[in-house]
Amino acid sequence: MNVSELLRLLQTEHDETAARADNLREQIGRLTTALAETEARLAELAATRKVIASLTPPDHAMAPAETATVYQRIVTAFNKHPRKVFRVRDLHEHLGLPTDEPSINVTRSRLGRLVRQGFLEQPGRGRRYQKRT
């Protein structure tokens, strides 16, 4: 191999490496732009979450847990008094729940679900509930 052939091979490798470096710089540019856009979107989402959290009442996140707790309290009351027949209002008073009409209606719905699931029964007529034996 002579010197001119060696220089030609070096020049070819230099040109290929320079082209690869240019390609990588272009990729870096595209990735840098995409990263900046993504980081801006993350900042927007974080700000939105912060605004919504500040406008949401603190007990909003607790609603599903409270619902589960009320069901558990209802079932526990019937388990402790399996032969007792409860009216909805009496059950509310027994559990220390509010006795306003909307709250009573929500509990009436819950009791209806428990009847359909076979846990409770409605002896006789009216709005009375008892644990199914």
XYZ file of C-alpha atoms in Angstrom:
133
model
C 0.000 0.000 0.000
C 1.404 3.348 -0.978
C 1.012 6.729 0.691
C -1.519 8.124 -1.799
C -3.763 5.071 -1.331
C -3.480 5.410 2.444
C -4.410 9.117 2.255
C -7.405 8.300 0.030
C -8.624 5.673 2.567
C -8.185 8.148 5.433
C -10.098 10.821 3.500
C -12.936 8.341 2.794
C -13.144 7.353 6.461
C -13.011 11.056 7.468
C -15.875 11.900 5.093
C -17.985 8.984 6.378
C -17.312 9.924 10.008
C -18.095 13.589 9.318
C -21.385 12.579 7.658
C -22.224 10.377 10.643
C -21.418 13.260 13.042
C -23.711 15.577 11.018
C -26.491 12.976 11.167
C -26.051 12.629 14.936
C -26.116 16.435 15.374
C -29.422 16.550 13.469
C -30.831 13.772 15.676
C -29.653 15.633 18.770
C -31.388 18.764 17.511
C -34.662 16.906 16.914
C -34.424 15.143 20.287
C -33.599 18.390 22.079
C -36.672 20.034 20.549
C -38.856 17.027 21.424
C -37.477 17.010 24.974
C -38.164 20.732 25.427
C -41.752 20.275 24.161
C -42.281 17.276 26.443
C -40.901 19.091 29.476
C -43.164 22.070 28.725
C -46.168 19.720 28.539
C -45.166 18.136 31.873
C -45.010 21.591 33.435
C -48.486 22.403 32.051
C -49.890 19.151 33.438
C -48.328 19.769 36.851
C -49.757 23.293 36.940
C -53.186 22.003 35.905
C -53.105 19.328 38.609
C -52.105 21.944 41.180
C -54.955 24.277 40.171
C -57.535 21.470 40.210
C -56.262 20.212 43.571
C -56.557 23.714 45.027
C -60.162 24.012 43.788
C -61.240 20.539 44.897
C -62.527 20.165 48.444
C -60.216 18.035 50.588
C -62.914 15.444 51.272
C -63.434 14.842 47.517
C -60.702 12.214 47.430
C -62.250 10.482 50.430
C -65.687 9.909 48.876
C -65.097 6.314 47.672
C -63.547 5.324 51.009
C -66.443 6.917 52.884
C -68.929 4.986 50.743
C -67.140 1.739 51.512
C -67.096 2.654 55.198
C -70.841 3.350 55.240
C -71.532 -0.027 53.604
C -69.261 -1.691 56.156
C -71.042 0.090 59.006
C -74.453 -0.960 57.663
C -73.400 -4.592 57.276
C -71.817 -4.561 60.742
C -75.019 -3.174 62.275
C -77.066 -5.969 60.718
C -74.480 -8.580 61.742
C -74.556 -7.367 65.364
C -78.357 -7.403 65.417
C -79.305 -10.245 63.042
C -82.923 -10.526 64.230
C -83.616 -6.801 64.535
C -85.786 -5.136 61.892
C -84.469 -1.662 61.035
C -86.298 1.223 59.448
C -83.924 3.376 57.417
C -84.282 6.349 59.763
C -83.674 4.105 62.799
C -80.583 2.672 61.118
C -79.298 6.209 60.490
C -79.819 7.136 64.115
C -78.173 3.885 65.243
C -75.113 4.600 63.051
C -75.013 8.322 63.830
C -75.628 9.284 60.198
C -77.516 12.426 59.134
C -81.281 11.949 59.026
C -82.049 14.415 56.239
C -84.127 13.064 53.367
C -81.323 12.940 50.724
C -79.102 10.904 53.076
C -82.000 8.586 53.903
C -82.626 8.038 50.179
C -78.974 7.156 49.555
C -79.087 4.606 52.368
C -82.396 3.248 51.065
C -80.608 2.653 47.736
C -77.723 0.912 49.484
C -80.134 -1.302 51.409
C -81.925 -2.138 48.173
C -78.627 -3.320 46.702
C -77.987 -5.445 49.773
C -81.478 -6.960 49.392
C -80.811 -7.759 45.717
C -77.477 -9.317 46.664
C -79.258 -11.544 49.152
C -77.675 -10.185 52.308
C -80.834 -8.479 53.610
C -84.542 -9.111 53.342
C -87.617 -6.947 53.726
C -89.966 -8.732 56.119
C -93.596 -7.810 55.572
C -94.490 -4.626 53.785
C -92.904 -1.216 54.008
C -89.413 0.067 54.299
C -88.024 -2.222 56.935
C -84.898 -4.325 56.556
C -83.503 -7.350 58.353
C -80.513 -9.593 57.906
C -81.421 -12.630 55.823
C -81.127 -15.764 57.934
